[in-house]
Protein backbone atom coordinates (compact mmCIF):
# COMPACT_ATOMS: atom_id res chain seq x y z
CA UNK A 1 0.00 0.00 0.00
CA UNK A 2 1.23 3.47 -0.80
CA UNK A 3 0.30 7.09 -0.18
CA UNK A 4 -0.18 9.31 -3.21
CA UNK A 5 -1.08 12.91 -3.80
CA UNK A 6 -3.68 12.97 -6.56
CA UNK A 7 -4.23 16.17 -8.48
CA UNK A 8 -7.11 18.20 -7.14
CA UNK A 9 -9.18 19.45 -10.07
CA UNK A 10 -12.60 18.89 -11.55
CA UNK A 11 -12.26 17.20 -14.94
CA UNK A 12 -15.95 17.81 -15.70
CA UNK A 13 -15.10 21.44 -16.48
CA UNK A 14 -13.07 20.45 -19.56
CA UNK A 15 -14.07 18.43 -22.65
CA UNK A 16 -13.70 14.67 -22.28
CA UNK A 17 -11.58 13.10 -25.00
CA UNK A 18 -11.17 9.41 -25.76
CA UNK A 19 -8.91 7.88 -23.08
CA UNK A 20 -9.02 11.07 -21.04
CA UNK A 21 -8.01 10.25 -17.49
CA UNK A 22 -10.52 10.43 -14.72
CA UNK A 23 -8.99 12.78 -12.17
CA UNK A 24 -9.94 12.18 -8.57
CA UNK A 25 -11.82 15.25 -7.32
CA UNK A 26 -11.39 15.84 -3.60
CA UNK A 27 -14.03 18.03 -2.03
CA UNK A 28 -11.39 19.55 0.28
CA UNK A 29 -8.38 20.36 -1.86
CA UNK A 30 -5.93 20.81 1.00
CA UNK A 31 -6.46 17.22 2.21
CA UNK A 32 -5.85 15.49 -1.10
CA UNK A 33 -3.64 12.74 0.26
CA UNK A 34 -5.01 9.41 -0.93
CA UNK A 35 -4.29 5.85 0.06
CA UNK A 36 -5.05 2.94 -2.21
CA UNK A 37 -5.02 -0.82 -1.89
CA UNK A 38 -5.89 -3.67 -4.24
CA UNK A 39 -9.48 -2.49 -4.78
CA UNK A 40 -10.03 0.70 -2.83
CA UNK A 41 -9.06 4.37 -3.01
CA UNK A 42 -9.70 6.60 -0.02
CA UNK A 43 -8.75 9.89 1.54
CA UNK A 44 -9.32 11.40 4.93
CA UNK A 45 -11.82 14.24 5.14
CA UNK A 46 -13.50 16.14 7.93
CA UNK A 47 -16.06 13.37 8.49
CA UNK A 48 -13.72 10.39 8.36
CA UNK A 49 -12.20 8.22 5.64
CA UNK A 50 -14.01 8.76 2.34
CA UNK A 51 -13.90 6.10 -0.37
CA UNK A 52 -14.24 6.94 -4.05
CA UNK A 53 -15.37 4.93 -7.06
CA UNK A 54 -12.40 4.42 -9.43
CA UNK A 55 -14.77 4.42 -12.41
CA UNK A 56 -16.25 7.85 -11.69
CA UNK A 57 -14.19 9.57 -9.01
CA UNK A 58 -17.37 10.13 -7.00
CA UNK A 59 -17.56 9.56 -3.27
CA UNK A 60 -19.26 6.28 -2.40
CA UNK A 61 -19.20 6.01 1.40
CA UNK A 62 -17.43 7.39 4.45
CA UNK A 63 -16.17 5.51 7.50
CA UNK A 64 -16.17 7.88 10.50
CA UNK A 65 -13.52 7.53 13.22
CA UNK A 66 -14.69 5.85 16.44
CA UNK A 67 -15.49 8.15 19.37
CA UNK A 68 -12.66 6.74 21.46
CA UNK A 69 -12.73 5.36 25.02
CA UNK A 70 -15.17 6.75 27.61
CA UNK A 71 -14.17 9.72 29.74
CA UNK A 72 -11.96 11.41 27.16
CA UNK A 73 -12.07 15.15 26.54
CA UNK A 74 -10.87 15.12 22.94
CA UNK A 75 -9.68 12.77 20.20
CA UNK A 76 -7.57 13.40 17.13
CA UNK A 77 -6.70 11.02 14.30
CA UNK A 78 -2.90 10.66 14.48
CA UNK A 79 -2.70 8.17 11.57
CA UNK A 80 -4.90 5.99 9.38
CA UNK A 81 -4.64 3.24 6.77
CA UNK A 82 -6.82 0.89 4.71
CA UNK A 83 -6.50 -2.84 4.02
CA UNK A 84 -8.57 -4.73 1.44
CA UNK A 85 -9.44 -8.33 2.34
CA UNK A 86 -11.32 -10.96 0.36
CA UNK A 87 -14.76 -9.80 1.53
CA UNK A 88 -14.24 -6.46 3.28
CA UNK A 89 -12.03 -3.39 3.66
CA UNK A 90 -10.62 -2.50 7.06
CA UNK A 91 -9.96 1.09 8.06
CA UNK A 92 -7.38 1.52 10.79
CA UNK A 93 -7.52 4.64 12.96
CA UNK A 94 -4.81 5.59 15.45
CA UNK A 95 -6.45 8.05 17.84
CA UNK A 96 -4.62 10.44 20.15
CA UNK A 97 -6.93 10.64 23.15
CA UNK A 98 -6.79 13.46 25.72
CA UNK A 99 -8.18 13.20 29.25
CA UNK A 100 -8.98 16.26 31.41
CA UNK A 101 -7.68 16.94 34.88
CA UNK A 102 -9.60 14.99 37.52
CA UNK A 103 -9.03 16.39 40.97
CA UNK A 104 -5.38 15.76 41.79
CA UNK A 105 -4.92 13.64 38.65
CA UNK A 106 -3.30 15.80 35.94
CA UNK A 107 -4.44 15.80 32.30
CA UNK A 108 -3.01 12.97 30.21
CA UNK A 109 -2.74 11.64 26.66
CA UNK A 110 -3.07 8.11 25.31
CA UNK A 111 -3.03 6.46 21.90
CA UNK A 112 -5.57 3.87 20.82
CA UNK A 113 -5.92 1.87 17.62
CA UNK A 114 -9.33 0.99 16.22
CA UNK A 115 -10.11 -1.21 13.21
CA UNK A 116 -13.46 -0.53 11.54
CA UNK A 117 -15.20 -2.66 8.92
CA UNK A 118 -16.14 -0.65 5.84
CA UNK A 119 -18.87 -3.20 5.02
CA UNK A 120 -20.69 -3.07 8.36
CA UNK A 121 -19.33 0.06 10.06
CA UNK A 122 -18.60 -2.01 13.18
CA UNK A 123 -15.39 -1.77 15.19
CA UNK A 124 -13.76 -5.19 14.89
CA UNK A 125 -10.70 -4.48 17.05
CA UNK A 126 -9.61 -1.89 19.57
CA UNK A 127 -6.54 -1.58 21.77
CA UNK A 128 -4.72 0.99 23.86
CA UNK A 129 -1.14 1.52 22.66
CA UNK A 130 0.96 1.15 25.77
CA UNK A 131 4.00 3.38 26.48
CA UNK A 132 7.27 1.49 25.99
CA UNK A 133 10.89 2.53 26.47
CA UNK A 134 11.20 6.09 25.21
CA UNK A 135 7.79 5.96 23.49
CA UNK A 136 5.44 8.39 25.18
CA UNK A 137 2.13 9.08 23.38
CA UNK A 138 2.14 12.66 24.66
CA UNK A 139 5.65 13.37 23.30
CA UNK A 140 5.71 11.26 20.11
CA UNK A 141 4.71 11.86 16.50
CA UNK A 142 3.80 9.07 14.06
CA UNK A 143 5.13 9.50 10.52
CA UNK A 144 2.49 9.33 7.78
CA UNK A 145 4.18 6.53 5.84
CA UNK A 146 2.91 3.53 7.79
CA UNK A 147 3.92 0.11 6.45
CA UNK A 148 1.18 -2.49 6.84
CA UNK A 149 1.50 -6.25 7.15
CA UNK A 150 -1.84 -7.40 5.78
CA UNK A 151 -2.02 -10.23 8.32
CA UNK A 152 -2.60 -7.72 11.11
CA UNK A 153 0.26 -5.37 12.09
CA UNK A 154 0.80 -1.68 11.27
CA UNK A 155 4.37 -0.39 11.68
CA UNK A 156 5.14 3.30 12.23
CA UNK A 157 8.34 5.31 12.42
CA UNK A 158 8.01 7.41 15.58
CA UNK A 159 9.68 10.79 16.05
CA UNK A 160 10.23 11.79 19.66
CA UNK A 161 12.45 13.90 21.87
CA UNK A 162 15.10 11.16 21.97
CA UNK A 163 15.14 10.40 18.24
CA UNK A 164 13.43 7.91 15.93
CA UNK A 165 11.99 4.61 17.07
CA UNK A 166 9.67 2.04 15.50
CA UNK A 167 6.21 1.25 16.86
CA UNK A 168 4.30 -1.84 15.69
CA UNK A 169 0.67 -2.18 16.73
CA UNK A 170 -1.80 -4.95 15.90
CA UNK A 171 -4.96 -4.01 14.04
CA UNK A 172 -6.37 -7.56 14.20
CA UNK A 173 -6.45 -10.03 17.12
CA UNK A 174 -3.66 -12.49 17.84
CA UNK A 175 -0.62 -10.27 17.34
CA UNK A 176 1.95 -8.68 19.62
CA UNK A 177 2.71 -4.96 19.91
CA UNK A 178 6.44 -4.14 19.85
CA UNK A 179 8.72 -1.14 19.90
CA UNK A 180 12.30 -0.45 18.81
CA UNK A 181 13.61 2.18 21.16
CA UNK A 182 15.01 5.51 20.02
CA UNK A 183 18.65 5.81 21.05
CA UNK A 184 19.05 9.56 21.37
CA UNK A 185 19.90 10.06 17.71
CA UNK A 186 17.80 11.76 15.06
CA UNK A 187 18.92 8.98 12.70
CA UNK A 188 17.68 6.13 14.87
CA UNK A 189 15.33 3.63 13.24
CA UNK A 190 13.10 3.85 10.18
CA UNK A 191 10.46 1.43 8.87
CA UNK A 192 10.98 1.05 5.12
CA UNK A 193 8.73 -1.72 3.74
CA UNK A 194 6.93 -4.92 4.65
CA UNK A 195 6.37 -8.12 2.66
CA UNK A 196 5.84 -11.81 3.42
CA UNK A 197 5.51 -11.03 7.11
CA UNK A 198 8.89 -9.30 7.31
CA UNK A 199 9.42 -5.59 8.02
CA UNK A 200 12.57 -4.05 6.53
CA UNK A 201 13.96 -1.42 8.88
CA UNK A 202 17.18 0.56 8.82
CA UNK A 203 19.34 1.97 11.58
CA UNK A 204 21.72 4.86 10.99
CA UNK A 205 23.54 4.90 14.32
CA UNK A 206 25.23 2.18 16.40
CA UNK A 207 24.69 -1.36 15.02
CA UNK A 208 23.78 0.40 11.79
CA UNK A 209 22.49 -1.32 8.67
CA UNK A 210 19.40 -3.16 7.49
CA UNK A 211 17.27 -5.42 9.67
CA UNK A 212 14.61 -7.95 8.76
CA UNK A 213 12.08 -8.03 11.61
CA UNK A 214 9.15 -10.42 11.97
CA UNK A 215 6.05 -8.23 11.78
CA UNK A 216 3.96 -10.35 14.13
CA UNK A 217 6.42 -10.44 17.04
CA UNK A 218 9.24 -7.92 16.50
CA UNK A 219 11.84 -10.72 16.45
CA UNK A 220 14.98 -9.88 14.45
CA UNK A 221 15.32 -12.43 11.65
CA UNK A 222 18.52 -11.04 10.13
CA UNK A 223 20.85 -8.06 10.25
CA UNK A 224 23.05 -6.75 7.44
CA UNK A 225 25.71 -4.33 8.69
CA UNK A 226 26.28 -1.44 6.28
CA UNK A 227 29.46 0.65 6.20
CA UNK A 228 29.49 4.46 6.28
CA UNK A 229 25.79 4.82 7.14
CA UNK A 230 24.83 8.45 7.81
CA UNK A 231 21.18 8.33 6.76
CA UNK A 232 18.48 5.91 5.69
CA UNK A 233 17.92 4.61 2.14
CA UNK A 234 15.96 6.95 -0.14
CA UNK A 235 13.61 4.31 -1.46
CA UNK A 236 12.78 0.63 -0.98
CA UNK A 237 10.64 -1.37 -3.41
CA UNK A 238 9.27 -4.88 -2.92
CA UNK A 239 10.06 -6.93 -6.03
CA UNK A 240 9.08 -10.59 -5.95
CA UNK A 241 10.83 -12.18 -2.97
CA UNK A 242 13.35 -9.35 -2.65
CA UNK A 243 13.63 -5.89 -1.15
CA UNK A 244 15.24 -3.49 -3.66
CA UNK A 245 17.15 -0.75 -1.82
CA UNK A 246 18.08 2.54 -3.47
CA UNK A 247 20.17 5.26 -1.91
CA UNK A 248 22.20 8.18 -3.19
CA UNK A 249 23.24 9.10 0.34
CA UNK A 250 26.12 7.83 2.45
CA UNK A 251 26.12 4.09 3.05
CA UNK A 252 27.16 1.02 1.04
CA UNK A 253 23.70 -0.53 1.02
CA UNK A 254 23.07 -3.73 -0.95
CA UNK A 255 20.81 -3.45 -4.00
CA UNK A 256 18.67 -6.57 -3.57
CA UNK A 257 18.06 -8.52 -0.39
CA UNK A 258 16.01 -11.71 -0.04
CA UNK A 259 13.05 -10.95 2.19
CA UNK A 260 13.04 -13.97 4.49
CA UNK A 261 16.75 -14.49 5.17
CA UNK A 262 18.55 -11.28 4.20
CA UNK A 263 20.71 -12.96 1.54
CA UNK A 264 22.28 -10.36 -0.76
CA UNK A 265 21.68 -10.96 -4.48
CA UNK A 266 23.34 -7.78 -5.74
CA UNK A 267 25.88 -6.09 -3.55
CA UNK A 268 25.82 -2.41 -4.50
CA UNK A 269 22.80 -0.13 -4.49
CA UNK A 270 21.89 2.06 -7.46
CA UNK A 271 22.37 5.80 -7.01
CA UNK A 272 19.97 8.40 -8.35
CA UNK A 273 16.28 7.83 -8.51
CA UNK A 274 13.83 5.05 -7.86
CA UNK A 275 12.96 3.76 -11.35
CA UNK A 276 12.09 0.13 -10.63
CA UNK A 277 9.75 -1.69 -13.00
CA UNK A 278 6.87 -3.10 -10.90
CA UNK A 279 5.82 -5.36 -13.79
CA UNK A 280 9.26 -6.38 -15.05
CA UNK A 281 12.84 -7.09 -14.00
CA UNK A 282 14.64 -3.82 -14.66
CA UNK A 283 15.94 -0.98 -12.55
CA UNK A 284 17.32 2.21 -14.08
CA UNK A 285 19.74 4.61 -12.46
CA UNK A 286 18.31 7.96 -13.48
CA UNK A 287 21.43 10.10 -13.23
CA UNK A 288 24.29 10.65 -15.66
CA UNK A 289 25.47 8.23 -16.89
CA UNK A 290 22.13 6.41 -17.13
CA UNK A 291 22.48 2.69 -16.45
CA UNK A 292 19.92 -0.15 -16.54
CA UNK A 293 20.36 -3.24 -14.37
CA UNK A 294 18.75 -6.65 -14.20
CA UNK A 295 16.90 -7.64 -11.05
CA UNK A 296 17.60 -9.29 -8.77
CA UNK A 297 21.24 -10.06 -9.67
CA UNK A 298 22.33 -6.48 -10.49
CA UNK A 299 23.78 -7.35 -13.92
CA UNK A 300 24.24 -4.28 -16.13
CA UNK A 301 22.01 -4.33 -19.22
CA UNK A 302 22.89 -1.09 -21.02
CA UNK A 303 24.05 2.46 -20.36
CA UNK A 304 24.05 5.94 -21.87
CA UNK A 305 27.15 8.08 -21.26
CA UNK A 306 27.07 11.22 -19.16
CA UNK A 307 27.63 13.60 -22.10
CA UNK A 308 24.72 12.09 -24.05
CA UNK A 309 22.34 12.24 -21.09
CA UNK A 310 23.21 15.85 -20.34
CA UNK A 311 23.28 16.90 -24.00
CA UNK A 312 19.74 15.61 -24.51
CA UNK A 313 18.45 16.88 -21.19
CA UNK A 314 17.33 13.27 -20.71
CA UNK A 315 15.13 12.61 -17.69
CA UNK A 316 13.45 9.38 -16.63
CA UNK A 317 9.76 9.91 -15.85
CA UNK A 318 8.75 6.31 -15.17
CA UNK A 319 8.99 2.65 -16.03
CA UNK A 320 6.38 -0.08 -16.37
CA UNK A 321 6.07 -3.44 -18.12
CA UNK A 322 9.47 -3.33 -19.81
CA UNK A 323 9.04 0.21 -21.17
CA UNK A 324 11.02 3.23 -19.95
CA UNK A 325 9.29 6.61 -20.33
CA UNK A 326 11.70 9.54 -20.70
CA UNK A 327 11.73 13.21 -21.68
CA UNK A 328 14.42 15.18 -23.47
CA UNK A 329 14.60 18.93 -23.98
CA UNK A 330 12.38 18.56 -27.08
CA UNK A 331 10.71 15.11 -27.12
CA UNK A 332 8.92 12.43 -25.11
CA UNK A 333 10.40 9.02 -25.90
CA UNK A 334 9.73 5.40 -24.99
CA UNK A 335 12.72 3.09 -24.61
CA UNK A 336 12.90 -0.67 -24.33
CA UNK A 337 13.91 -0.99 -20.67
CA UNK A 338 15.96 -4.11 -21.37
CA UNK A 339 17.96 -2.79 -24.33
CA UNK A 340 17.80 1.02 -24.16
CA UNK A 341 16.56 1.20 -27.76
CA UNK A 342 13.93 3.76 -28.75
CA UNK A 343 10.60 2.05 -29.51
CA UNK A 344 8.07 4.89 -29.31
CA UNK A 345 7.51 8.61 -29.06
CA UNK A 346 4.94 11.20 -27.96
CA UNK A 347 3.70 9.16 -24.99
CA UNK A 348 0.82 10.72 -23.08
CA UNK A 349 0.37 8.41 -20.09
CA UNK A 350 1.80 5.27 -18.59
CA UNK A 351 0.76 2.95 -15.75
CA UNK A 352 1.99 3.18 -12.19
CA UNK A 353 -0.28 0.41 -10.89
CA UNK A 354 -2.75 -1.78 -12.79
CA UNK A 355 -5.80 -2.87 -10.80
CA UNK A 356 -9.00 -4.75 -11.60
CA UNK A 357 -10.93 -2.30 -13.76
CA UNK A 358 -8.78 0.79 -13.17
CA UNK A 359 -5.25 2.02 -13.69
CA UNK A 360 -3.26 4.40 -11.54
CA UNK A 361 -1.28 6.38 -14.11
CA UNK A 362 1.06 9.27 -14.76
CA UNK A 363 -0.26 11.76 -17.33
CA UNK A 364 1.68 14.61 -18.93
CA UNK A 365 -1.04 17.15 -18.17
CA UNK A 366 -1.26 16.63 -14.42
CA UNK A 367 1.18 17.07 -11.58
CA UNK A 368 -0.09 14.10 -9.58
CA UNK A 369 -1.21 10.57 -10.44
CA UNK A 370 -4.59 10.12 -12.11
CA UNK A 371 -7.06 7.26 -12.39
CA UNK A 372 -8.08 5.72 -15.69
CA UNK A 373 -11.19 3.53 -15.58
CA UNK A 374 -10.83 0.39 -17.69
CA UNK A 375 -7.79 -1.62 -18.71
CA UNK A 376 -5.99 0.38 -21.44
CA UNK A 377 -4.11 3.65 -21.77
CA UNK A 378 -3.50 5.69 -24.92
CA UNK A 379 -0.64 4.05 -26.80
CA UNK A 380 2.44 6.07 -27.83
CA UNK A 381 3.45 6.31 -31.47
CA UNK A 382 5.65 3.44 -32.56
CA UNK A 383 9.13 4.35 -33.68
CA UNK A 384 10.00 2.87 -37.08
CA UNK A 385 13.19 0.81 -36.96
XYZ file of C-alpha atoms in Angstrom:
385
model
C 0.000 0.000 0.000
C 1.235 3.473 -0.797
C 0.301 7.090 -0.181
C -0.181 9.308 -3.207
C -1.081 12.914 -3.803
C -3.684 12.973 -6.564
C -4.234 16.173 -8.479
C -7.115 18.205 -7.136
C -9.183 19.445 -10.069
C -12.603 18.893 -11.550
C -12.257 17.203 -14.943
C -15.946 17.812 -15.703
C -15.098 21.439 -16.481
C -13.066 20.446 -19.561
C -14.070 18.433 -22.651
C -13.698 14.672 -22.281
C -11.581 13.102 -24.999
C -11.166 9.409 -25.765
C -8.913 7.878 -23.079
C -9.023 11.075 -21.036
C -8.010 10.250 -17.487
C -10.518 10.428 -14.719
C -8.993 12.777 -12.169
C -9.943 12.183 -8.572
C -11.817 15.255 -7.322
C -11.385 15.839 -3.598
C -14.028 18.030 -2.033
C -11.388 19.554 0.276
C -8.380 20.364 -1.855
C -5.928 20.808 0.998
C -6.465 17.221 2.214
C -5.854 15.495 -1.102
C -3.642 12.742 0.262
C -5.011 9.414 -0.928
C -4.291 5.851 0.062
C -5.055 2.942 -2.213
C -5.021 -0.816 -1.892
C -5.887 -3.670 -4.244
C -9.483 -2.495 -4.780
C -10.025 0.699 -2.825
C -9.065 4.366 -3.008
C -9.705 6.602 -0.025
C -8.752 9.894 1.540
C -9.321 11.402 4.929
C -11.817 14.240 5.145
C -13.502 16.137 7.930
C -16.063 13.365 8.493
C -13.715 10.388 8.357
C -12.198 8.223 5.640
C -14.011 8.765 2.342
C -13.899 6.101 -0.366
C -14.239 6.939 -4.046
C -15.371 4.934 -7.059
C -12.401 4.418 -9.433
C -14.768 4.423 -12.415
C -16.253 7.854 -11.686
C -14.193 9.574 -9.009
C -17.367 10.134 -7.001
C -17.561 9.562 -3.267
C -19.259 6.282 -2.399
C -19.196 6.006 1.404
C -17.432 7.388 4.450
C -16.168 5.514 7.498
C -16.165 7.882 10.499
C -13.525 7.529 13.224
C -14.689 5.854 16.439
C -15.489 8.153 19.369
C -12.657 6.743 21.462
C -12.727 5.365 25.015
C -15.165 6.753 27.611
C -14.168 9.718 29.736
C -11.959 11.407 27.156
C -12.073 15.148 26.541
C -10.873 15.124 22.937
C -9.683 12.766 20.204
C -7.573 13.404 17.132
C -6.701 11.021 14.301
C -2.904 10.664 14.482
C -2.697 8.174 11.572
C -4.900 5.992 9.379
C -4.643 3.242 6.765
C -6.822 0.889 4.706
C -6.498 -2.838 4.023
C -8.574 -4.733 1.443
C -9.437 -8.330 2.340
C -11.319 -10.960 0.358
C -14.759 -9.802 1.527
C -14.240 -6.457 3.280
C -12.027 -3.388 3.662
C -10.619 -2.499 7.061
C -9.962 1.095 8.063
C -7.377 1.517 10.790
C -7.522 4.643 12.962
C -4.812 5.592 15.449
C -6.446 8.053 17.841
C -4.622 10.439 20.152
C -6.934 10.643 23.153
C -6.786 13.458 25.724
C -8.185 13.205 29.249
C -8.976 16.264 31.406
C -7.681 16.939 34.879
C -9.604 14.994 37.515
C -9.030 16.393 40.966
C -5.378 15.758 41.789
C -4.923 13.641 38.653
C -3.296 15.801 35.936
C -4.442 15.799 32.301
C -3.011 12.970 30.211
C -2.742 11.645 26.664
C -3.069 8.106 25.309
C -3.026 6.461 21.903
C -5.570 3.874 20.821
C -5.920 1.871 17.617
C -9.335 0.992 16.224
C -10.112 -1.209 13.214
C -13.457 -0.529 11.539
C -15.205 -2.657 8.922
C -16.137 -0.653 5.841
C -18.867 -3.198 5.022
C -20.693 -3.066 8.359
C -19.325 0.056 10.064
C -18.602 -2.006 13.180
C -15.395 -1.774 15.187
C -13.757 -5.193 14.889
C -10.703 -4.480 17.050
C -9.609 -1.888 19.573
C -6.544 -1.579 21.770
C -4.722 0.991 23.864
C -1.143 1.523 22.662
C 0.959 1.149 25.767
C 3.999 3.376 26.477
C 7.268 1.486 25.989
C 10.886 2.527 26.468
C 11.197 6.093 25.211
C 7.794 5.958 23.488
C 5.444 8.389 25.179
C 2.126 9.079 23.379
C 2.143 12.659 24.656
C 5.647 13.365 23.300
C 5.715 11.264 20.111
C 4.706 11.859 16.503
C 3.801 9.069 14.064
C 5.132 9.501 10.523
C 2.493 9.332 7.784
C 4.181 6.527 5.845
C 2.908 3.531 7.792
C 3.923 0.111 6.449
C 1.178 -2.487 6.838
C 1.497 -6.245 7.151
C -1.844 -7.398 5.784
C -2.020 -10.235 8.325
C -2.595 -7.724 11.112
C 0.259 -5.373 12.089
C 0.797 -1.682 11.273
C 4.372 -0.391 11.679
C 5.138 3.299 12.234
C 8.336 5.309 12.423
C 8.006 7.414 15.584
C 9.678 10.794 16.054
C 10.233 11.786 19.657
C 12.449 13.899 21.871
C 15.102 11.164 21.972
C 15.144 10.401 18.242
C 13.432 7.911 15.932
C 11.986 4.608 17.070
C 9.669 2.042 15.499
C 6.213 1.250 16.860
C 4.300 -1.841 15.687
C 0.670 -2.178 16.729
C -1.802 -4.955 15.897
C -4.960 -4.011 14.040
C -6.367 -7.558 14.204
C -6.447 -10.032 17.117
C -3.660 -12.492 17.842
C -0.621 -10.269 17.338
C 1.953 -8.676 19.618
C 2.712 -4.959 19.907
C 6.444 -4.142 19.847
C 8.723 -1.145 19.902
C 12.303 -0.450 18.811
C 13.607 2.184 21.161
C 15.006 5.508 20.019
C 18.654 5.807 21.052
C 19.045 9.559 21.368
C 19.903 10.059 17.711
C 17.795 11.761 15.065
C 18.920 8.979 12.701
C 17.682 6.131 14.870
C 15.330 3.628 13.236
C 13.099 3.854 10.176
C 10.456 1.429 8.872
C 10.977 1.050 5.122
C 8.734 -1.715 3.741
C 6.935 -4.917 4.645
C 6.374 -8.119 2.656
C 5.835 -11.806 3.420
C 5.506 -11.032 7.114
C 8.889 -9.298 7.306
C 9.422 -5.591 8.024
C 12.568 -4.053 6.533
C 13.959 -1.423 8.883
C 17.179 0.559 8.818
C 19.339 1.974 11.583
C 21.720 4.860 10.988
C 23.540 4.898 14.316
C 25.228 2.177 16.402
C 24.689 -1.358 15.017
C 23.781 0.399 11.791
C 22.492 -1.319 8.674
C 19.400 -3.163 7.494
C 17.270 -5.424 9.673
C 14.607 -7.950 8.765
C 12.078 -8.035 11.609
C 9.146 -10.416 11.973
C 6.047 -8.234 11.782
C 3.955 -10.354 14.131
C 6.417 -10.438 17.043
C 9.240 -7.923 16.503
C 11.840 -10.720 16.450
C 14.984 -9.882 14.454
C 15.320 -12.426 11.646
C 18.519 -11.044 10.133
C 20.855 -8.061 10.247
C 23.045 -6.747 7.438
C 25.715 -4.333 8.693
C 26.284 -1.435 6.275
C 29.462 0.651 6.203
C 29.494 4.457 6.281
C 25.789 4.824 7.138
C 24.827 8.445 7.808
C 21.179 8.332 6.763
C 18.475 5.915 5.692
C 17.924 4.609 2.135
C 15.958 6.949 -0.135
C 13.611 4.306 -1.457
C 12.775 0.629 -0.979
C 10.639 -1.375 -3.407
C 9.274 -4.881 -2.918
C 10.064 -6.927 -6.030
C 9.084 -10.595 -5.952
C 10.826 -12.177 -2.969
C 13.355 -9.345 -2.648
C 13.625 -5.893 -1.154
C 15.240 -3.488 -3.656
C 17.155 -0.753 -1.825
C 18.077 2.541 -3.471
C 20.173 5.260 -1.912
C 22.203 8.182 -3.190
C 23.245 9.102 0.340
C 26.123 7.833 2.452
C 26.124 4.087 3.050
C 27.162 1.020 1.045
C 23.696 -0.527 1.022
C 23.065 -3.725 -0.955
C 20.808 -3.454 -4.001
C 18.667 -6.574 -3.574
C 18.055 -8.516 -0.386
C 16.007 -11.713 -0.043
C 13.046 -10.949 2.191
C 13.039 -13.972 4.485
C 16.748 -14.493 5.173
C 18.549 -11.276 4.200
C 20.711 -12.956 1.543
C 22.276 -10.356 -0.763
C 21.680 -10.965 -4.482
C 23.337 -7.777 -5.739
C 25.883 -6.085 -3.547
C 25.825 -2.412 -4.497
C 22.801 -0.130 -4.488
C 21.887 2.061 -7.459
C 22.375 5.801 -7.006
C 19.965 8.403 -8.349
C 16.280 7.831 -8.508
C 13.834 5.050 -7.859
C 12.958 3.761 -11.349
C 12.087 0.133 -10.630
C 9.748 -1.695 -13.003
C 6.869 -3.098 -10.902
C 5.816 -5.356 -13.795
C 9.264 -6.379 -15.046
C 12.838 -7.093 -13.997
C 14.643 -3.820 -14.664
C 15.938 -0.980 -12.547
C 17.319 2.209 -14.081
C 19.739 4.605 -12.461
C 18.307 7.956 -13.483
C 21.433 10.102 -13.232
C 24.288 10.647 -15.661
C 25.465 8.233 -16.890
C 22.132 6.408 -17.129
C 22.483 2.691 -16.450
C 19.924 -0.154 -16.539
C 20.359 -3.243 -14.367
C 18.752 -6.650 -14.203
C 16.899 -7.639 -11.054
C 17.604 -9.288 -8.769
C 21.242 -10.060 -9.667
C 22.329 -6.478 -10.485
C 23.780 -7.353 -13.915
C 24.236 -4.278 -16.125
C 22.009 -4.332 -19.223
C 22.887 -1.089 -21.023
C 24.047 2.457 -20.363
C 24.047 5.944 -21.868
C 27.150 8.075 -21.257
C 27.069 11.215 -19.160
C 27.625 13.599 -22.105
C 24.719 12.088 -24.055
C 22.342 12.236 -21.090
C 23.207 15.850 -20.342
C 23.284 16.898 -24.000
C 19.741 15.608 -24.514
C 18.452 16.883 -21.185
C 17.335 13.275 -20.710
C 15.133 12.611 -17.687
C 13.446 9.380 -16.628
C 9.763 9.913 -15.848
C 8.753 6.309 -15.171
C 8.991 2.646 -16.035
C 6.379 -0.084 -16.375
C 6.067 -3.439 -18.120
C 9.469 -3.326 -19.814
C 9.041 0.214 -21.166
C 11.015 3.227 -19.949
C 9.292 6.610 -20.331
C 11.704 9.540 -20.701
C 11.729 13.208 -21.677
C 14.425 15.183 -23.470
C 14.601 18.928 -23.980
C 12.380 18.563 -27.082
C 10.712 15.105 -27.120
C 8.923 12.427 -25.109
C 10.402 9.016 -25.905
C 9.725 5.395 -24.994
C 12.719 3.089 -24.609
C 12.895 -0.673 -24.326
C 13.909 -0.990 -20.673
C 15.963 -4.109 -21.374
C 17.956 -2.789 -24.333
C 17.799 1.022 -24.156
C 16.562 1.204 -27.763
C 13.934 3.759 -28.749
C 10.598 2.050 -29.510
C 8.065 4.891 -29.310
C 7.506 8.606 -29.063
C 4.939 11.198 -27.956
C 3.703 9.162 -24.993
C 0.818 10.721 -23.079
C 0.365 8.412 -20.089
C 1.804 5.270 -18.590
C 0.757 2.950 -15.750
C 1.994 3.179 -12.192
C -0.276 0.406 -10.889
C -2.753 -1.778 -12.794
C -5.799 -2.874 -10.797
C -8.997 -4.750 -11.604
C -10.933 -2.296 -13.762
C -8.779 0.787 -13.169
C -5.254 2.024 -13.689
C -3.263 4.404 -11.538
C -1.278 6.381 -14.105
C 1.064 9.273 -14.764
C -0.255 11.763 -17.329
C 1.682 14.610 -18.932
C -1.036 17.152 -18.171
C -1.264 16.627 -14.418
C 1.185 17.072 -11.580
C -0.086 14.103 -9.576
C -1.209 10.573 -10.439
C -4.586 10.117 -12.115
C -7.061 7.261 -12.395
C -8.075 5.720 -15.695
C -11.185 3.529 -15.580
C -10.830 0.393 -17.692
C -7.791 -1.620 -18.711
C -5.988 0.377 -21.437
C -4.113 3.645 -21.769
C -3.499 5.689 -24.923
C -0.637 4.048 -26.795
C 2.444 6.069 -27.834
C 3.448 6.314 -31.468
C 5.649 3.445 -32.555
C 9.130 4.345 -33.681
C 9.997 2.866 -37.077
C 13.190 0.807 -36.965
